[in-house]
Amino acid sequence: MEEYLHKKYRTKKVFLTYKGREAIALILKNLALPNGSLVAINGYTCYAVYQATVAAGLRPYYLDLPENGLNFTAPTLRHAVINEPDIKAVIVQNTLGMACDITAIKKVCNQNKLFLIEDLAHSIGLQHLGGQEAGTVGQAAALSFSQDKSVDSVTGGAALFNFPVEPKVEYQPANAWHRFATRLYPWTTRLIRSTFSLGLGRVLLKAFKLTRLLPGPMSGGADHIHALPNWHSFVAYNGYQMLAGLNLHRQKIAEIYRQSLPSSVQFDHVDGSIYLRFPIRVNDPAGLISYLKQYGIYLADRWYDAPVAPARSLKLTNYQKGQCPVAERVASQMVNLPTHVNINEEQARILTEKVTQWLK
Ligand SMILES: Cc1ncc(COP(=O)(O)O)c(C=O)c1O
């Protein structure tokens, strides 16, 4: 897998990790920044990014969203750098697979001598306008292969280094129970899904969660780097072989949503986006989610329900209410429509009809 990533991203060094957040932390730790330096991150992000930044002894600086997009813009970054000379690195994340303006952001980074790190947790396989593959633009890139990502091996990540550095990685073994549970994950989830309509699935879900046989995607920190067991790296490698087809499918499904849903609920489309999930915003997400539930459509898993999500983790961060007002508003309105391989075009059309009916 390392060999494959080396070639694919034409990168100098690759380190596989047990989680994407460990890869981000590993990169940040190797930038040799003064302790407490600021890292500019999307103001609409995952707690994992916060964890990684803090684990590296650095501080997150939240950049708010533009009115109609899910990634901070180059002017926002430029403005932040003028006000905060302690910003030394920037993480872009192509939120939900929507492409950020990487060319303009890179320009600001070059002008201000900032490290540019591409977090590809949502965007493996994305080609930016102009054909640049996401992960090949910045000085480093972090991959995540965890649940529901474009390359999904239940858990896993990789740090790709493109600048001259000799990272010393002290791998620790991952928690044995977590390893066991992640190996079983494809079967435990299949069992739950296939028995859900009988009522048994709900009971199994509870039981598996209680015994931690169903590891949540947010479990684990970024303080230590853990080795990725071979099985996960093998599954991730296979995931890469299917990636182009799967991303094309996501784009096709997203196109149906884009063409059929009112523009008032959509964000601005950016060419190249792969839409890991299709974001819409509505005034009453809970209302829409429970309306769709009547038709057997379950969309309760919202990326993201807070500026640093999930909302239950927000209190563990240093995010202050009001820092990113647009992201706060977006978080309160966000619903994601599925684009994964189990959604076909017919189902996407039905879903748009239901959403449109609810909006009326
Ligand atoms: C933007 C972003 N970066 C990084 C991660 C970290 O991924 P992992 O769960 O593999 O640590 C996530 C998690 O979903 C994420 O949303």
Coordinates of N, CA and C in Angstrom, one line a residue, residues 152-324:
D152 N -12.9 3.1 1.9 CA -13.4 2.7 3.3 C -12.8 1.4 3.7
S153 N -11.8 1.4 4.6 CA -11.4 0.1 5.1 C -11.7 0.0 6.6
V154 N -12.8 0.6 7.0 CA -13.3 0.7 8.4 C -12.5 1.7 9.2
T155 N -11.2 1.5 9.2 CA -10.3 2.5 9.9 C -9.0 2.5 9.0
G156 N -8.2 3.6 9.2 CA -7.0 3.7 8.5 C -6.7 5.1 8.0
G157 N -5.5 5.4 7.8 CA -5.1 6.7 7.2 C -3.7 6.6 6.7
A158 N -3.2 7.7 6.2 CA -1.8 7.8 5.7 C -1.4 9.3 5.7
A159 N -0.1 9.4 6.0 CA 0.5 10.8 5.9 C 1.5 10.8 4.8
L160 N 1.3 11.7 3.9 CA 2.1 11.8 2.7 C 3.0 13.1 2.8
F161 N 4.3 13.0 2.8 CA 5.2 14.1 3.0 C 5.8 14.5 1.6
N162 N 5.8 15.8 1.3 CA 6.4 16.2 0.0 C 7.5 17.2 0.3
F163 N 7.9 17.4 1.5 CA 8.9 18.3 1.8 C 10.0 17.6 2.5
P164 N 11.3 18.1 2.5 CA 12.4 17.3 3.0 C 12.3 17.2 4.5
V165 N 12.0 16.0 5.0 CA 11.9 15.8 6.4 C 12.1 14.3 6.7
E166 N 12.6 13.9 7.8 CA 12.8 12.5 8.2 C 12.0 12.2 9.4
P167 N 10.7 12.0 9.2 CA 9.8 11.8 10.4 C 10.3 10.5 11.2
K168 N 10.3 10.7 12.5 CA 10.6 9.5 13.3 C 9.2 9.0 13.8
V169 N 8.8 7.9 13.4 CA 7.4 7.5 13.8 C 7.6 6.3 14.8
E170 N 7.0 6.6 16.0 CA 7.0 5.5 17.0 C 5.6 4.9 17.0
Y171 N 5.5 3.7 16.3 CA 4.2 3.1 16.2 C 3.9 2.4 17.5
Q172 N 2.7 2.5 17.9 CA 2.2 1.7 19.0 C 1.1 0.7 18.5
P173 N 1.0 -0.4 19.1 CA -0.1 -1.3 18.7 C -1.5 -0.7 19.0
A174 N -2.4 -0.8 18.1 CA -3.7 -0.3 18.3 C -4.4 -1.2 19.3
N175 N -5.4 -0.6 20.0 CA -6.2 -1.4 21.0 C -6.7 -2.7 20.4
A176 N -6.5 -3.8 21.1 CA -6.8 -5.1 20.5 C -8.3 -5.3 20.3
W177 N -9.1 -4.8 21.2 CA -10.6 -4.9 21.1 C -11.1 -4.1 19.9
H178 N -10.5 -2.9 19.8 CA -10.9 -2.0 18.7 C -10.5 -2.7 17.3
R179 N -9.3 -3.3 17.3 CA -8.9 -4.0 16.1 C -9.8 -5.2 15.7
F180 N -10.2 -5.9 16.8 CA -11.1 -7.0 16.6 C -12.5 -6.5 16.1
A181 N -13.0 -5.4 16.7 CA -14.3 -4.9 16.3 C -14.3 -4.4 14.9
T182 N -13.2 -3.7 14.5 CA -13.1 -3.2 13.1 C -13.0 -4.3 12.1
R183 N -12.4 -5.4 12.5 CA -12.3 -6.5 11.5 C -13.7 -7.1 11.3
L184 N -14.5 -7.1 12.4 CA -15.9 -7.7 12.3 C -16.9 -6.7 11.7
Y185 N -16.5 -5.5 11.7 CA -17.5 -4.4 11.3 C -18.3 -4.7 10.0
P186 N -17.7 -5.2 8.9 CA -18.5 -5.4 7.8 C -19.6 -6.4 8.0
W187 N -19.3 -7.4 8.9 CA -20.3 -8.5 9.2 C -21.4 -8.0 10.2
T188 N -20.9 -7.3 11.3 CA -21.8 -6.8 12.3 C -22.8 -5.8 11.6
T189 N -22.3 -4.9 10.8 CA -23.3 -4.0 10.2 C -24.2 -4.7 9.2
R190 N -23.7 -5.7 8.5 CA -24.6 -6.4 7.5 C -25.7 -7.1 8.3
L191 N -25.3 -7.7 9.4 CA -26.3 -8.4 10.3 C -27.4 -7.5 10.8
I192 N -26.9 -6.3 11.2 CA -27.9 -5.3 11.8 C -28.8 -4.9 10.6
R193 N -28.3 -4.6 9.5 CA -29.1 -4.1 8.4 C -30.1 -5.1 7.9
S194 N -29.7 -6.4 7.8 CA -30.6 -7.4 7.3 C -31.6 -7.8 8.3
T195 N -31.5 -7.5 9.5 CA -32.5 -7.9 10.5 C -33.3 -6.7 11.1
F196 N -33.0 -5.5 10.5 CA -33.6 -4.3 11.1 C -35.1 -4.3 11.0
S197 N -35.6 -4.7 9.8 CA -37.0 -4.6 9.6 C -37.7 -5.6 10.5
L198 N -37.0 -6.7 10.9 CA -37.6 -7.7 11.8 C -37.6 -7.2 13.3
G199 N -37.0 -6.1 13.5 CA -36.9 -5.6 14.9 C -35.6 -6.0 15.6
L200 N -35.0 -7.1 15.1 CA -33.8 -7.7 15.8 C -32.6 -6.7 15.6
G201 N -32.6 -6.1 14.5 CA -31.4 -5.2 14.2 C -31.2 -4.2 15.2
R202 N -32.4 -3.6 15.6 CA -32.3 -2.5 16.6 C -31.7 -3.0 17.9
V203 N -32.1 -4.2 18.3 CA -31.5 -4.8 19.6 C -30.0 -5.1 19.4
L204 N -29.7 -5.7 18.2 CA -28.3 -6.0 18.0 C -27.4 -4.7 18.0
L205 N -28.0 -3.7 17.4 CA -27.3 -2.4 17.3 C -26.9 -1.9 18.7
K206 N -27.9 -2.0 19.6 CA -27.7 -1.6 21.0 C -26.7 -2.4 21.7
A207 N -26.8 -3.8 21.5 CA -25.9 -4.7 22.1 C -24.5 -4.5 21.6
F208 N -24.3 -4.4 20.3 CA -23.0 -4.2 19.8 C -22.3 -2.9 20.2
K209 N -23.2 -1.9 20.4 CA -22.6 -0.6 20.8 C -22.2 -0.7 22.3
L210 N -23.0 -1.3 23.1 CA -22.7 -1.5 24.5 C -21.4 -2.2 24.7
T211 N -21.2 -3.3 23.9 CA -20.0 -4.1 24.1 C -18.8 -3.5 23.3
R212 N -19.0 -2.4 22.6 CA -18.0 -1.8 21.8 C -17.6 -2.7 20.6
L213 N -18.5 -3.5 20.2 CA -18.3 -4.3 19.0 C -18.5 -3.6 17.8
L214 N -19.2 -2.4 17.9 CA -19.5 -1.5 16.8 C -18.7 -0.2 17.1
P215 N -17.5 -0.1 16.6 CA -16.7 1.1 16.9 C -17.3 2.3 16.2
G216 N -17.5 3.4 16.9 CA -18.0 4.6 16.3 C -16.9 5.3 15.5
P217 N -17.2 6.0 14.5 CA -16.1 6.6 13.7 C -15.3 7.7 14.5
M218 N -15.9 8.2 15.5 CA -15.3 9.3 16.3 C -14.4 8.7 17.4
S219 N -14.4 7.4 17.6 CA -13.6 6.9 18.7 C -12.1 7.0 18.5
G220 N -11.4 7.3 19.5 CA -9.9 7.4 19.4 C -9.4 8.8 19.3
G221 N -8.2 9.0 19.7 CA -7.6 10.3 19.7 C -6.4 10.4 18.7
A222 N -5.6 11.4 18.8 CA -4.5 11.6 17.8 C -3.2 11.8 18.6
D223 N -3.2 11.4 19.8 CA -1.9 11.6 20.6 C -0.8 10.7 20.2
H224 N -1.2 9.5 19.8 CA -0.2 8.4 19.5 C -0.5 7.9 18.0
I225 N 0.6 7.5 17.4 CA 0.5 6.9 16.1 C 0.4 5.4 16.2
H226 N -0.6 4.8 15.7 CA -0.8 3.3 15.8 C -0.6 2.7 14.4
A227 N -0.1 1.5 14.5 CA 0.2 0.8 13.2 C -1.2 0.3 12.6
L228 N -1.2 0.4 11.3 CA -2.4 -0.1 10.6 C -2.2 -1.6 10.2
P229 N -3.1 -2.4 10.8 CA -3.0 -3.9 10.5 C -3.1 -4.1 9.0
N230 N -2.4 -5.2 8.5 CA -2.4 -5.5 7.1 C -3.7 -5.6 6.4
W231 N -4.7 -6.2 7.1 CA -6.0 -6.4 6.5 C -6.6 -5.1 6.1
H232 N -6.5 -4.0 6.9 CA -7.1 -2.7 6.5 C -6.3 -2.1 5.3
S233 N -5.0 -2.3 5.4 CA -4.3 -1.7 4.3 C -4.6 -2.4 2.9
F234 N -4.8 -3.7 3.0 CA -5.3 -4.5 1.8 C -6.6 -4.0 1.3
V235 N -7.6 -3.8 2.3 CA -8.9 -3.3 1.9 C -8.8 -1.9 1.3
A236 N -8.0 -1.1 1.9 CA -7.8 0.3 1.3 C -7.2 0.2 -0.1
Y237 N -6.3 -0.7 -0.3 CA -5.7 -0.8 -1.6 C -6.7 -1.2 -2.6
N238 N -7.6 -2.2 -2.3 CA -8.7 -2.6 -3.2 C -9.6 -1.4 -3.4
G239 N -9.9 -0.6 -2.3 CA -10.8 0.5 -2.4 C -10.2 1.5 -3.5
Y240 N -8.9 1.7 -3.6 CA -8.3 2.6 -4.6 C -8.6 2.1 -6.0
Q241 N -8.6 0.7 -6.1 CA -8.8 0.2 -7.5 C -10.3 0.5 -8.0
M242 N -11.2 0.6 -7.0 CA -12.6 0.9 -7.4 C -13.0 2.4 -7.4
L243 N -12.0 3.2 -6.9 CA -12.3 4.6 -6.6 C -12.9 5.4 -7.7
A244 N -12.3 5.3 -8.9 CA -12.7 6.1 -10.0 C -14.1 5.9 -10.3
G245 N -14.5 4.6 -10.4 CA -15.9 4.2 -10.7 C -16.9 4.7 -9.7
L246 N -16.5 4.6 -8.4 CA -17.3 4.9 -7.3 C -17.5 6.5 -7.3
N247 N -16.5 7.2 -7.5 CA -16.6 8.7 -7.5 C -17.4 9.1 -8.7
L248 N -17.3 8.5 -9.8 CA -18.2 8.8 -11.0 C -19.6 8.6 -10.6
H249 N -19.9 7.5 -9.9 CA -21.3 7.2 -9.5 C -21.8 8.3 -8.6
R250 N -20.9 8.7 -7.6 CA -21.3 9.8 -6.7 C -21.6 11.1 -7.5
Q251 N -20.8 11.4 -8.5 CA -21.0 12.6 -9.3 C -22.3 12.5 -10.1
K252 N -22.6 11.3 -10.5 CA -23.9 11.1 -11.3 C -25.1 11.4 -10.4
I253 N -25.0 10.8 -9.2 CA -26.2 10.9 -8.3 C -26.3 12.4 -7.8
A254 N -25.1 13.0 -7.6 CA -25.1 14.4 -7.2 C -25.8 15.3 -8.3
E255 N -25.5 14.9 -9.5 CA -26.0 15.7 -10.7 C -27.6 15.6 -10.7
I256 N -28.1 14.5 -10.3 CA -29.6 14.4 -10.2 C -30.1 15.3 -9.1
Y257 N -29.5 15.3 -8.0 CA -29.9 16.2 -6.9 C -29.8 17.7 -7.4
R258 N -28.6 18.0 -8.1 CA -28.4 19.4 -8.5 C -29.4 19.8 -9.5
Q259 N -29.8 19.0 -10.4 CA -30.8 19.4 -11.4 C -32.2 19.5 -10.9
S260 N -32.5 18.7 -9.9 CA -33.9 18.6 -9.5 C -34.3 19.4 -8.2
L261 N -33.3 19.7 -7.4 CA -33.7 20.4 -6.1 C -33.6 21.9 -6.4
P262 N -34.4 22.7 -5.6 CA -34.4 24.1 -5.8 C -33.0 24.7 -5.4
S263 N -32.6 25.7 -6.2 CA -31.2 26.2 -5.9 C -31.1 26.8 -4.5
S264 N -32.3 27.2 -4.0 CA -32.2 27.9 -2.6 C -31.7 26.9 -1.5
V265 N -31.8 25.6 -1.7 CA -31.3 24.7 -0.7 C -29.9 24.2 -1.0
Q266 N -29.4 24.6 -2.2 CA -28.0 24.1 -2.6 C -26.9 25.1 -2.3
F267 N -25.7 24.5 -2.3 CA -24.5 25.3 -2.2 C -23.9 25.5 -3.6
D268 N -23.0 26.4 -3.8 CA -22.5 26.6 -5.1 C -21.7 25.4 -5.5
H269 N -22.0 24.9 -6.7 CA -21.2 23.8 -7.3 C -19.8 24.2 -7.7
V270 N -18.8 23.4 -7.4 CA -17.5 23.7 -7.9 C -17.1 22.5 -8.8
D271 N -16.6 22.7 -10.0 CA -16.3 21.6 -10.9 C -15.2 20.7 -10.3
G272 N -15.3 19.4 -10.5 CA -14.3 18.5 -9.9 C -14.8 17.9 -8.6
S273 N -15.8 18.5 -8.0 CA -16.3 18.0 -6.7 C -16.7 16.5 -6.8
I274 N -16.4 15.7 -5.8 CA -16.9 14.3 -5.9 C -18.1 14.0 -5.0
Y275 N -18.5 14.9 -4.2 CA -19.7 14.7 -3.4 C -19.7 13.4 -2.6
L276 N -18.9 13.4 -1.6 CA -19.0 12.2 -0.7 C -20.4 12.1 -0.1
R277 N -20.9 13.3 0.1 CA -22.4 13.4 0.5 C -22.8 14.7 -0.2
F278 N -24.1 14.8 -0.5 CA -24.6 16.0 -1.2 C -25.3 16.9 -0.2
P279 N -24.7 18.0 0.0 CA -25.2 18.9 1.1 C -26.4 19.7 0.7
I280 N -27.4 19.8 1.5 CA -28.5 20.8 1.3 C -28.7 21.5 2.6
R281 N -29.3 22.7 2.5 CA -29.7 23.4 3.8 C -31.1 23.7 3.8
V282 N -31.7 23.4 5.0 CA -33.1 23.7 5.2 C -33.3 24.3 6.5
N283 N -34.5 25.0 6.7 CA -34.6 25.6 8.0 C -34.9 24.7 9.2
D284 N -35.4 23.5 8.8 CA -35.8 22.6 9.9 C -35.3 21.2 9.5
P285 N -34.0 20.9 9.7 CA -33.4 19.6 9.3 C -34.1 18.5 10.1
A286 N -34.5 18.7 11.3 CA -35.1 17.6 12.1 C -36.5 17.2 11.5
G287 N -37.2 18.3 11.0 CA -38.5 18.1 10.4 C -38.3 17.3 9.1
L288 N -37.4 17.7 8.3 CA -37.2 16.9 7.0 C -36.8 15.5 7.3
I289 N -35.9 15.3 8.3 CA -35.4 13.9 8.6 C -36.5 13.1 9.0
S290 N -37.4 13.6 9.9 CA -38.5 12.7 10.4 C -39.6 12.6 9.3
Y291 N -39.7 13.5 8.4 CA -40.7 13.4 7.3 C -40.2 12.2 6.4
L292 N -38.9 12.2 6.1 CA -38.3 11.2 5.2 C -38.4 9.8 5.8
K293 N -38.3 9.8 7.1 CA -38.3 8.5 7.9 C -39.6 7.7 7.6
Q294 N -40.7 8.5 7.4 CA -42.0 7.8 7.1 C -41.9 7.0 5.9
Y295 N -41.0 7.4 5.0 CA -40.8 6.7 3.7 C -39.7 5.7 3.7
G296 N -39.2 5.4 4.9 CA -38.0 4.5 5.1 C -36.7 5.1 4.6
I297 N -36.6 6.4 4.6 CA -35.3 7.1 4.2 C -34.7 7.7 5.5
Y298 N -33.5 7.2 5.8 CA -32.9 7.6 7.1 C -31.7 8.5 6.8
L299 N -31.8 9.7 7.2 CA -30.7 10.7 6.9 C -30.2 11.4 8.2
A300 N -30.4 10.7 9.3 CA -30.1 11.4 10.6 C -28.6 11.7 10.8
D301 N -27.7 11.0 10.1 CA -26.3 11.2 10.3 C -25.8 12.4 9.5
R302 N -25.7 13.5 10.1 CA -25.5 14.8 9.4 C -24.0 15.2 9.6
W303 N -23.3 15.4 8.5 CA -22.0 15.9 8.5 C -22.1 17.4 8.0
Y304 N -22.0 18.4 8.8 CA -21.7 18.5 10.2 C -22.8 19.2 10.9
D305 N -23.1 18.9 12.1 CA -24.1 19.5 12.9 C -23.6 20.6 13.8
A306 N -22.3 20.9 13.7 CA -21.7 22.0 14.5 C -20.4 22.5 13.7
P307 N -20.0 23.7 14.1 CA -18.7 24.2 13.4 C -17.6 23.2 13.6
V308 N -17.5 22.6 14.8 CA -16.5 21.6 15.0 C -17.4 20.4 15.4
A309 N -17.6 19.4 14.5 CA -18.6 18.4 14.7 C -18.0 17.1 15.2
P310 N -18.8 16.2 15.8 CA -20.2 16.3 16.1 C -20.5 17.3 17.2
A311 N -21.7 17.8 17.3 CA -22.1 18.8 18.2 C -21.7 18.4 19.7
R312 N -21.8 17.1 20.0 CA -21.5 16.7 21.3 C -20.0 16.9 21.7
S313 N -19.2 17.0 20.7 CA -17.7 17.2 21.0 C -17.4 18.7 21.0
L314 N -18.3 19.6 20.6 CA -17.9 21.0 20.4 C -17.4 21.6 21.8
K315 N -18.1 21.1 22.8 CA -17.7 21.7 24.2 C -16.3 21.3 24.6
L316 N -15.7 20.3 23.9 CA -14.3 19.8 24.2 C -13.3 20.6 23.5
T317 N -13.7 21.5 22.6 CA -12.8 22.3 21.8 C -12.7 23.7 22.4
N318 N -11.8 24.5 21.8 CA -11.8 25.9 22.2 C -12.6 26.9 21.3
Y319 N -13.5 26.2 20.5 CA -14.3 27.1 19.6 C -15.2 27.9 20.4
Q320 N -15.2 29.2 20.1 CA -16.1 30.2 20.8 C -17.3 30.5 19.9
K321 N -18.5 30.5 20.5 CA -19.7 30.8 19.8 C -19.5 32.2 19.1
G322 N -19.8 32.3 17.9 CA -19.7 33.6 17.2 C -18.4 33.7 16.4
Q323 N -17.5 32.8 16.5 CA -16.2 32.9 15.8 C -16.5 32.7 14.3
C324 N -17.4 31.8 13.9 CA -17.7 31.5 12.5 C -19.2 31.5 12.3

